[in-house]
mmCIF file of C-alpha atoms in Angstrom:
data_model
loop_
_atom_site.group_PDB
_atom_site.id
_atom_site.type_symbol
_atom_site.label_atom_id
_atom_site.label_comp_id
_atom_site.label_asym_id
_atom_site.label_seq_id
_atom_site.Cartn_x
_atom_site.Cartn_y
_atom_site.Cartn_z
ATOM 1 C CA MET C 24 131.596 56.808 121.075
ATOM 2 C CA GLU C 25 131.064 53.205 122.335
ATOM 3 C CA VAL C 26 128.460 53.833 125.009
ATOM 4 C CA PRO C 27 127.115 50.231 125.313
ATOM 5 C CA ALA C 28 130.640 48.843 125.915
ATOM 6 C CA VAL C 29 131.193 51.335 128.728
ATOM 7 C CA LEU C 30 127.917 50.406 130.384
ATOM 8 C CA LEU C 31 128.734 46.697 130.152
ATOM 9 C CA SER C 32 132.147 47.322 131.698
ATOM 10 C CA VAL C 33 130.564 49.274 134.553
ATOM 11 C CA LEU C 34 128.053 46.493 135.214
ATOM 12 C CA SER C 35 130.708 43.814 135.118
ATOM 13 C CA ALA C 36 132.943 45.817 137.487
ATOM 14 C CA ALA C 37 130.070 46.167 139.921
ATOM 15 C CA GLY C 38 129.605 42.372 139.877
ATOM 16 C CA ALA C 39 126.101 42.551 138.389
ATOM 17 C CA ASP C 40 125.002 39.892 135.950
ATOM 18 C CA PRO C 41 122.339 41.043 133.525
ATOM 19 C CA ASP C 42 120.799 37.544 133.432
ATOM 20 C CA ASP C 43 120.842 37.143 137.199
ATOM 21 C CA THR C 44 117.418 37.727 138.731
ATOM 22 C CA SER C 45 118.680 37.618 142.287
ATOM 23 C CA SER C 46 119.320 40.719 144.355
ATOM 24 C CA PRO C 47 122.362 42.771 143.190
ATOM 25 C CA LYS C 48 125.508 42.747 145.217
ATOM 26 C CA PRO C 49 126.657 46.003 146.784
ATOM 27 C CA PRO C 50 129.551 47.576 144.794
ATOM 28 C CA THR C 51 132.885 47.979 146.410
ATOM 29 C CA PHE C 52 135.230 50.986 146.357
ATOM 30 C CA GLU C 53 137.403 49.388 143.700
ATOM 31 C CA ASP C 54 134.360 48.842 141.463
ATOM 32 C CA ALA C 55 133.333 52.501 141.760
ATOM 33 C CA GLN C 56 136.898 53.666 141.039
ATOM 34 C CA GLU C 57 137.047 51.470 137.918
ATOM 35 C CA SER C 58 133.680 52.766 136.694
ATOM 36 C CA ALA C 59 134.791 56.377 137.116
ATOM 37 C CA THR C 60 138.007 55.593 135.271
ATOM 38 C CA ASN C 61 136.077 54.061 132.359
ATOM 39 C CA ALA C 62 133.690 57.027 132.160
ATOM 40 C CA ALA C 63 136.557 59.513 132.225
ATOM 41 C CA SER C 64 138.349 57.611 129.491
ATOM 42 C CA TRP C 65 135.148 57.618 127.357
ATOM 43 C CA VAL C 66 134.770 61.386 127.770
ATOM 44 C CA GLU C 67 138.450 61.872 127.017
ATOM 45 C CA GLN C 68 138.135 59.881 123.826
ATOM 46 C CA ASN C 69 135.087 61.834 122.501
ATOM 47 C CA TRP C 70 135.480 65.385 123.785
ATOM 48 C CA SER C 71 137.557 66.379 120.770
ATOM 49 C CA ALA C 72 134.763 65.272 118.404
ATOM 50 C CA TRP C 73 132.205 67.250 120.405
ATOM 51 C CA LEU C 74 134.420 70.297 120.412
ATOM 52 C CA GLY C 75 134.968 70.052 116.662
ATOM 53 C CA ILE C 76 131.238 69.792 115.997
ATOM 54 C CA GLY C 77 130.496 72.769 118.242
ATOM 55 C CA LEU C 78 133.193 74.903 116.632
ATOM 56 C CA ARG C 79 131.921 74.067 113.145
ATOM 57 C CA ILE C 80 128.350 74.997 114.131
ATOM 58 C CA VAL C 81 129.489 78.284 115.671
ATOM 59 C CA LEU C 82 131.574 79.076 112.597
ATOM 60 C CA ILE C 83 128.690 78.314 110.210
ATOM 61 C CA VAL C 84 126.241 80.450 112.200
ATOM 62 C CA ALA C 85 128.717 83.331 112.488
ATOM 63 C CA ILE C 86 129.481 83.310 108.756
ATOM 64 C CA ALA C 87 125.770 83.127 107.862
ATOM 65 C CA VAL C 88 124.809 86.002 110.175
ATOM 66 C CA THR C 89 127.718 88.158 108.992
ATOM 67 C CA LEU C 90 126.987 87.466 105.323
ATOM 68 C CA ARG C 91 123.294 88.227 105.807
ATOM 69 C CA ILE C 92 124.078 91.568 107.462
ATOM 70 C CA LEU C 93 126.514 92.545 104.722
ATOM 71 C CA VAL C 94 124.128 91.604 101.905
ATOM 72 C CA ARG C 95 121.179 93.434 103.458
ATOM 73 C CA ARG C 96 123.345 96.499 104.057
ATOM 74 C CA ALA C 97 124.536 96.465 100.441
ATOM 75 C CA ILE C 98 120.940 96.215 99.193
ATOM 76 C CA THR C 99 119.896 99.107 101.445
ATOM 77 C CA LYS C 100 122.727 101.300 100.124
ATOM 78 C CA LEU C 101 121.728 100.473 96.554
ATOM 79 C CA ILE C 102 118.118 101.472 97.242
ATOM 80 C CA ASP C 103 119.228 104.728 98.904
ATOM 81 C CA ARG C 104 121.368 105.571 95.872
ATOM 82 C CA MET C 105 118.370 105.008 93.602
ATOM 83 C CA ASN C 106 116.304 107.394 95.740
ATOM 84 C CA ARG C 107 119.033 110.060 95.680
ATOM 85 C CA THR C 108 119.193 109.830 91.888
ATOM 86 C CA ALA C 109 115.433 110.321 91.671
ATOM 87 C CA GLN C 110 115.582 113.356 93.974
ATOM 88 C CA ALA C 111 118.358 114.910 91.891
ATOM 89 C CA VAL C 112 116.258 114.991 88.705
ATOM 90 C CA ASP C 113 113.006 115.992 90.418
ATOM 91 C CA GLY C 114 111.814 119.448 89.441
ATOM 92 C CA THR C 115 113.849 119.576 86.229
ATOM 93 C CA ALA C 116 112.725 119.184 82.632
ATOM 94 C CA LEU C 117 114.060 115.646 82.639
ATOM 95 C CA GLY C 118 112.271 114.874 85.873
ATOM 96 C CA GLY C 119 108.936 115.811 84.322
ATOM 97 C CA LEU C 120 109.334 113.073 81.741
ATOM 98 C CA LEU C 121 110.470 110.522 84.309
ATOM 99 C CA VAL C 122 108.606 108.954 87.180
ATOM 100 C CA ASN C 123 108.034 111.120 90.243
ATOM 101 C CA VAL C 124 110.111 110.739 93.376
ATOM 102 C CA GLU C 125 107.383 109.193 95.524
ATOM 103 C CA ARG C 126 106.670 106.514 92.972
ATOM 104 C CA ARG C 127 110.369 105.708 92.557
ATOM 105 C CA ARG C 128 110.715 105.532 96.339
ATOM 106 C CA GLN C 129 107.844 103.046 96.643
ATOM 107 C CA ARG C 130 109.196 100.997 93.764
ATOM 108 C CA SER C 131 112.697 100.914 95.240
ATOM 109 C CA GLN C 132 111.343 99.896 98.638
ATOM 110 C CA ALA C 133 109.386 97.029 97.081
ATOM 111 C CA ILE C 134 112.436 95.852 95.150
ATOM 112 C CA GLY C 135 114.623 96.119 98.265
ATOM 113 C CA SER C 136 112.124 94.139 100.338
ATOM 114 C CA VAL C 137 112.023 91.333 97.765
ATOM 115 C CA LEU C 138 115.818 91.205 97.429
ATOM 116 C CA ARG C 139 116.377 91.195 101.188
ATOM 117 C CA SER C 140 113.841 88.421 101.693
ATOM 118 C CA VAL C 141 115.361 86.274 98.951
ATOM 119 C CA ALA C 142 118.903 86.817 100.259
ATOM 120 C CA SER C 143 117.912 85.949 103.842
ATOM 121 C CA PHE C 144 116.099 82.795 102.731
ATOM 122 C CA LEU C 145 119.044 81.552 100.678
ATOM 123 C CA ILE C 146 121.705 82.309 103.299
ATOM 124 C CA LEU C 147 119.826 80.979 106.317
ATOM 125 C CA GLY C 148 118.535 77.937 104.439
ATOM 126 C CA THR C 149 122.031 76.997 103.313
ATOM 127 C CA ALA C 150 123.367 77.482 106.852
ATOM 128 C CA ALA C 151 120.639 75.235 108.289
ATOM 129 C CA LEU C 152 121.507 72.451 105.842
ATOM 130 C CA MET C 153 125.212 72.761 106.701
ATOM 131 C CA VAL C 154 124.452 72.509 110.427
ATOM 132 C CA LEU C 155 122.435 69.339 109.874
ATOM 133 C CA GLY C 156 125.283 67.943 107.799
ATOM 134 C CA THR C 157 127.688 68.594 110.690
ATOM 135 C CA PHE C 158 125.718 66.144 112.847
ATOM 136 C CA GLU C 159 126.276 63.519 110.120
ATOM 137 C CA ILE C 160 122.558 63.475 109.271
ATOM 138 C CA ASN C 161 121.753 62.054 105.853
ATOM 139 C CA LEU C 162 120.237 64.972 103.939
ATOM 140 C CA ALA C 163 119.301 62.970 100.846
ATOM 141 C CA PRO C 164 115.809 61.921 102.111
ATOM 142 C CA LEU C 165 115.171 65.471 103.367
ATOM 143 C CA LEU C 166 116.127 67.073 100.055
ATOM 144 C CA ALA C 167 114.128 64.477 98.117
ATOM 145 C CA SER C 168 111.052 65.120 100.277
ATOM 146 C CA ALA C 169 111.483 68.862 99.850
ATOM 147 C CA GLY C 170 111.742 68.417 96.077
ATOM 148 C CA VAL C 171 108.577 66.326 95.912
ATOM 149 C CA ALA C 172 106.735 68.798 98.143
ATOM 150 C CA GLY C 173 107.921 71.674 95.965
ATOM 151 C CA VAL C 174 106.673 69.975 92.809
ATOM 152 C CA ALA C 175 103.299 69.242 94.439
ATOM 153 C CA ILE C 176 102.943 72.817 95.641
ATOM 154 C CA GLY C 177 103.994 74.084 92.226
ATOM 155 C CA PHE C 178 101.260 72.090 90.479
ATOM 156 C CA GLY C 179 98.627 72.906 93.070
ATOM 157 C CA ALA C 180 99.408 76.602 93.363
ATOM 158 C CA ARG C 181 100.661 77.360 89.851
ATOM 159 C CA ASN C 182 98.360 80.381 89.594
ATOM 160 C CA LEU C 183 99.823 81.773 92.815
ATOM 161 C CA VAL C 184 103.370 81.240 91.528
ATOM 162 C CA THR C 185 102.447 82.881 88.218
ATOM 163 C CA ASP C 186 100.949 85.898 90.015
ATOM 164 C CA PHE C 187 104.021 86.251 92.228
ATOM 165 C CA LEU C 188 106.528 86.053 89.365
ATOM 166 C CA SER C 189 104.479 88.460 87.236
ATOM 167 C CA GLY C 190 104.338 90.937 90.126
ATOM 168 C CA VAL C 191 108.101 90.751 90.645
ATOM 169 C CA PHE C 192 108.821 91.469 86.975
ATOM 170 C CA MET C 193 106.232 94.265 86.854
ATOM 171 C CA ILE C 194 107.971 96.003 89.761
ATOM 172 C CA LEU C 195 111.474 95.405 88.423
ATOM 173 C CA GLU C 196 110.571 96.665 84.937
ATOM 174 C CA ASP C 197 108.601 99.629 86.348
ATOM 175 C CA GLN C 198 105.592 98.987 84.155
ATOM 176 C CA TYR C 199 103.321 101.049 86.435
ATOM 177 C CA GLY C 200 103.211 102.431 89.958
ATOM 178 C CA VAL C 201 100.932 104.013 92.547
ATOM 179 C CA GLY C 202 99.098 106.992 91.084
ATOM 180 C CA ASP C 203 99.276 105.860 87.449
ATOM 181 C CA SER C 204 96.183 105.561 85.279
ATOM 182 C CA ILE C 205 96.423 102.258 83.446
ATOM 183 C CA ASP C 206 94.369 100.006 81.205
ATOM 184 C CA ALA C 207 95.049 96.410 82.241
ATOM 185 C CA GLY C 208 92.622 94.820 79.794
ATOM 186 C CA VAL C 209 90.424 93.212 82.449
ATOM 187 C CA ALA C 210 89.989 96.548 84.251
ATOM 188 C CA SER C 211 91.137 100.157 84.034
ATOM 189 C CA GLY C 212 91.583 102.956 86.545
ATOM 190 C CA GLU C 213 94.079 104.575 88.880
ATOM 191 C CA VAL C 214 96.602 102.353 90.669
ATOM 192 C CA ILE C 215 96.242 102.660 94.445
ATOM 193 C CA GLU C 216 98.381 99.683 95.509
ATOM 194 C CA VAL C 217 100.895 97.425 93.797
ATOM 195 C CA GLY C 218 101.501 94.021 95.383
ATOM 196 C CA LEU C 219 103.430 90.955 94.392
ATOM 197 C CA ARG C 220 100.204 89.035 93.768
ATOM 198 C CA VAL C 221 97.376 91.566 93.330
ATOM 199 C CA THR C 222 97.158 95.120 91.954
ATOM 200 C CA LYS C 223 94.398 97.432 93.229
ATOM 201 C CA LEU C 224 92.769 99.866 90.794
ATOM 202 C CA ARG C 225 90.309 102.681 91.506
ATOM 203 C CA GLY C 226 87.751 102.854 88.686
ATOM 204 C CA ASP C 227 86.129 105.958 87.214
ATOM 205 C CA ASN C 228 82.982 105.417 89.311
ATOM 206 C CA GLY C 229 84.918 104.875 92.551
ATOM 207 C CA GLU C 230 84.917 101.078 92.493
ATOM 208 C CA ILE C 231 88.043 99.145 93.482
ATOM 209 C CA TRP C 232 89.293 96.418 91.145
ATOM 210 C CA TYR C 233 91.513 93.618 92.455
ATOM 211 C CA VAL C 234 93.485 92.423 89.446
ATOM 212 C CA ARG C 235 95.729 89.363 89.726
ATOM 213 C CA ASN C 236 99.118 90.057 88.212
ATOM 214 C CA GLY C 237 99.138 86.737 86.382
ATOM 215 C CA GLU C 238 95.948 87.660 84.485
ATOM 216 C CA VAL C 239 97.365 90.882 83.054
ATOM 217 C CA LYS C 240 98.431 90.215 79.455
ATOM 218 C CA ARG C 241 98.967 93.836 78.445
ATOM 219 C CA ILE C 242 99.374 97.171 80.201
ATOM 220 C CA GLY C 243 98.485 100.583 78.809
ATOM 221 C CA ASN C 244 100.044 103.253 81.045
ATOM 222 C CA LEU C 245 98.367 106.629 80.573
ATOM 223 C CA SER C 246 100.545 108.479 83.111
ATOM 224 C CA GLN C 247 104.091 108.077 81.833
ATOM 225 C CA GLY C 248 105.752 110.711 79.670
ATOM 226 C CA TRP C 249 102.959 112.913 78.313
ATOM 227 C CA SER C 250 99.363 112.700 77.080
ATOM 228 C CA THR C 251 97.553 114.108 74.061
ATOM 229 C CA ALA C 252 94.301 116.063 74.226
ATOM 230 C CA GLY C 253 92.350 115.921 70.974
ATOM 231 C CA VAL C 254 89.147 117.844 70.172
ATOM 232 C CA ASP C 255 87.077 117.582 66.991
ATOM 233 C CA VAL C 256 85.273 120.833 66.135
ATOM 234 C CA THR C 257 82.333 120.253 63.748
ATOM 235 C CA VAL C 258 81.097 123.311 61.839
ATOM 236 C CA ARG C 259 78.792 123.924 58.909
ATOM 237 C CA PRO C 260 80.245 123.543 55.417
ATOM 238 C CA ASP C 261 79.564 127.190 54.467
ATOM 239 C CA GLU C 262 81.654 128.669 57.315
ATOM 240 C CA ASP C 263 84.766 130.718 56.573
ATOM 241 C CA LEU C 264 87.750 128.455 57.298
ATOM 242 C CA ASP C 265 90.124 131.369 57.904
ATOM 243 C CA LYS C 266 87.739 132.780 60.516
ATOM 244 C CA VAL C 267 87.405 129.361 62.153
ATOM 245 C CA LYS C 268 91.188 128.910 62.240
ATOM 246 C CA SER C 269 91.870 132.370 63.699
ATOM 247 C CA THR C 270 89.205 131.852 66.386
ATOM 248 C CA LEU C 271 90.666 128.491 67.392
ATOM 249 C CA ALA C 272 94.198 129.948 67.468
ATOM 250 C CA GLN C 273 93.024 132.770 69.751
ATOM 251 C CA VAL C 274 91.341 130.245 72.067
ATOM 252 C CA GLY C 275 94.567 128.225 72.285
ATOM 253 C CA GLU C 276 96.740 131.276 73.042
ATOM 254 C CA THR C 277 94.374 132.486 75.742
ATOM 255 C CA MET C 278 94.142 129.081 77.373
ATOM 256 C CA ALA C 279 97.937 128.663 77.390
ATOM 257 C CA LYS C 280 98.279 131.865 79.464
ATOM 258 C CA ASP C 281 95.573 131.178 82.066
ATOM 259 C CA GLU C 282 96.061 129.330 85.350
ATOM 260 C CA PRO C 283 96.251 126.365 85.879
ATOM 261 C CA TRP C 284 96.171 125.391 82.208
ATOM 262 C CA ASN C 285 99.575 126.945 81.514
ATOM 263 C CA GLU C 286 101.110 124.193 83.691
ATOM 264 C CA ARG C 287 98.977 121.373 82.336
ATOM 265 C CA LEU C 288 99.699 122.264 78.728
ATOM 266 C CA TRP C 289 103.189 121.134 77.717
ATOM 267 C CA GLY C 290 102.933 122.586 74.246
ATOM 268 C CA PRO C 291 100.863 124.998 72.147
ATOM 269 C CA VAL C 292 97.369 124.144 71.014
ATOM 270 C CA GLU C 293 97.841 123.024 67.413
ATOM 271 C CA ILE C 294 95.220 123.210 64.656
ATOM 272 C CA LEU C 295 95.905 120.092 62.609
ATOM 273 C CA GLY C 296 93.461 121.025 59.825
ATOM 274 C CA LEU C 297 90.358 119.482 58.319
ATOM 275 C CA ASP C 298 89.819 115.943 59.479
ATOM 276 C CA SER C 299 86.821 115.332 57.207
ATOM 277 C CA VAL C 300 84.649 117.275 54.748
ATOM 278 C CA LEU C 301 81.042 116.169 54.184
ATOM 279 C CA LEU C 302 78.007 117.637 52.476
ATOM 280 C CA ASP C 303 76.504 118.916 55.717
ATOM 281 C CA SER C 304 79.562 119.406 57.998
ATOM 282 C CA MET C 305 83.298 119.954 58.317
ATOM 283 C CA VAL C 306 85.480 118.580 61.141
ATOM 284 C CA VAL C 307 88.512 120.580 62.287
ATOM 285 C CA ARG C 308 91.006 118.662 64.437
ATOM 286 C CA VAL C 309 92.651 120.439 67.402
ATOM 287 C CA SER C 310 95.398 118.787 69.480
ATOM 288 C CA ALA C 311 97.632 119.683 72.434
ATOM 289 C CA LYS C 312 100.350 117.925 74.452
ATOM 290 C CA THR C 313 99.482 117.817 78.165
ATOM 291 C CA MET C 314 100.739 116.521 81.465
ATOM 292 C CA PRO C 315 100.286 112.787 82.074
ATOM 293 C CA GLY C 316 96.728 112.041 83.130
ATOM 294 C CA GLN C 317 95.430 115.583 82.432
ATOM 295 C CA SER C 318 94.212 115.112 78.864
ATOM 296 C CA LEU C 319 90.517 114.686 79.730
ATOM 297 C CA GLY C 320 90.403 117.878 81.780
ATOM 298 C CA VAL C 321 92.157 119.841 79.037
ATOM 299 C CA GLU C 322 89.733 118.506 76.415
ATOM 300 C CA ARG C 323 86.689 119.559 78.449
ATOM 301 C CA GLU C 324 88.060 123.046 79.050
ATOM 302 C CA LEU C 325 89.031 123.416 75.391
ATOM 303 C CA ARG C 326 85.526 122.466 74.221
ATOM 304 C CA TRP C 327 84.043 124.961 76.686
ATOM 305 C CA ARG C 328 86.225 127.805 75.411
ATOM 306 C CA VAL C 329 85.705 126.903 71.739
ATOM 307 C CA LYS C 330 81.916 126.944 72.140
ATOM 308 C CA ARG C 331 81.959 130.364 73.812
ATOM 309 C CA ALA C 332 84.358 131.774 71.228
ATOM 310 C CA PHE C 333 82.247 130.474 68.333
ATOM 311 C CA ASP C 334 79.088 131.974 69.812
ATOM 312 C CA ALA C 335 80.837 135.324 70.147
ATOM 313 C CA ALA C 336 82.191 135.155 66.575
ATOM 314 C CA GLY C 337 78.877 134.042 65.050
ATOM 315 C CA ILE C 338 80.199 130.655 63.924
ATOM 316 C CA ARG C 339 77.479 128.070 64.103
ATOM 317 C CA ILE C 340 78.118 124.421 64.768
ATOM 318 C CA VAL C 341 76.367 121.560 63.032
ATOM 319 C CA GLY C 342 72.993 120.770 64.551
ATOM 320 C CA GLY C 343 71.984 124.302 65.421
ATOM 321 C CA LEU C 344 68.582 125.727 64.394
ATOM 322 C CA PRO C 345 68.611 127.978 61.310
ATOM 323 C CA VAL C 346 68.486 131.669 62.086
ATOM 324 C CA PRO C 347 65.163 133.198 60.829
ATOM 325 C CA PRO C 348 65.382 136.385 58.725
ATOM 326 C CA PRO C 349 64.840 139.585 60.729
ATOM 327 C CA GLY C 350 61.271 140.918 60.719
ATOM 328 C CA ASP C 351 59.609 137.626 59.731
ATOM 329 C CA ALA C 352 57.551 135.989 62.436
ATOM 330 C CA PRO C 353 57.609 132.215 62.379
ATOM 331 C CA ASP C 354 54.419 130.583 61.044
ATOM 332 C CA PRO C 355 53.028 128.231 63.708
ATOM 333 C CA SER C 356 51.269 126.103 61.052
ATOM 334 C CA ALA C 357 54.370 125.715 58.887
ATOM 335 C CA GLY C 358 55.174 122.382 60.405
ATOM 336 C CA MET C 359 51.577 121.048 60.266
ATOM 337 C CA ALA C 360 50.369 118.672 57.576
ATOM 338 C CA PRO C 361 47.409 119.770 55.365
ATOM 339 C CA PRO C 362 43.991 118.269 56.236
ATOM 340 C CA SER C 363 43.167 115.018 54.508
ATOM 341 C CA ALA C 364 40.266 114.735 52.057
ATOM 342 C CA TYR C 365 39.348 111.407 53.596
ATOM 343 C CA ALA C 366 38.510 113.072 56.916
ATOM 344 C CA SER C 367 35.040 114.093 55.584
ATOM 345 C CA THR C 368 32.543 111.291 54.837
ATOM 346 C CA THR C 369 30.794 113.377 52.130
ATOM 347 C CA SER C 370 33.877 114.200 50.106
ATOM 348 C CA PRO C 371 34.207 112.582 46.633
ATOM 349 C CA GLN C 372 37.337 110.762 47.750
ATOM 350 C CA SER C 373 35.515 109.169 50.704
ATOM 351 C CA LEU C 374 32.497 108.217 48.530
ATOM 352 C CA ALA C 375 34.794 106.642 45.953
ATOM 353 C CA THR C 376 36.409 104.455 48.572
ATOM 354 C CA ALA C 377 33.087 103.402 50.212
ATOM 355 C CA PRO C 378 32.307 99.656 50.100
ATOM 356 C CA ILE C 379 29.938 98.450 47.296
ATOM 357 C CA THR C 380 26.426 97.443 48.405
ATOM 358 C CA PRO C 381 25.682 93.801 47.479
ATOM 359 C CA PRO C 382 22.766 93.239 44.972
ATOM 360 C CA PRO C 383 19.423 91.852 46.242
ATOM 361 C CA ASN C 384 18.766 88.099 46.228
ATOM 362 C CA LEU C 385 16.892 87.321 42.950
ATOM 363 C CA SER C 386 15.864 83.796 43.991
ATOM 364 C CA LYS C 387 13.188 85.239 46.247
#
């Protein structure tokens, strides 16, 4: 590819001197024929190199596009198989303990999107570098500049990188998903969106928390597997324990048969026994296994039913007013303090506490 030599040969054939400032001489037919012959010979000498470069570029692009399509298709089939497995166990006893289908679908879609993006970046980036190498471009300065820029971005945006990597591992490990009630340490609530950088939580009062994935040091998932509803029933120490136990057992059996509590309760209401015995009270512990995220509702309903059952059975809880004997009217002055003797100025107590009158001045 000696382009300057060809141009010099064409100028010399035309009779033009580069240092001559006079008017150029008109070329003859022989000069034009020689110039065309030189140009044709130059093209003939270099067309094979051009063709080889073009074929290599086409081959690199074709392989990169084909490989990208195959990898993305394989990832899509893997995600579809994960969704079919989740649908197969949905509605069964095993499916109740696992994550629901919608959550698994969202998780698989997020994982598939990340994998497809990473695969496309690697394949297309490698193909672009190979194409530049085909043109005999020195890639060392480019790679060095990219490395320095990557280090600078890594130091400047280390929090962003930390959030992104934490989000990827949270999704891959299925630590939580949309619809779960979690305690992330910095905030707690229901997950409404899971991103690679930020997780959105809906708090108990309706507020939305934006939690960076890199700031989450621990996760307490309250929606996986099952939950436990625990109620402490405090009664007076002179109550009949057998009567208390039978009343609580009847409340649990009735609640387990009513709608919709028969679906939310995953086990019988168990009376664990006395949790504490004090001079003025006894605490009976009641527990039940419930659906994930339904423990608070079951506890409220259980307290409601226990209170009504105790009122019907005549079992009084601690803190209630004592029942007066029948036929005795309450004395309205029973809670009043007796009058003080110091209220009257003429009483002996008041006279005894009166100040002493000073004696008269004897010097006068």
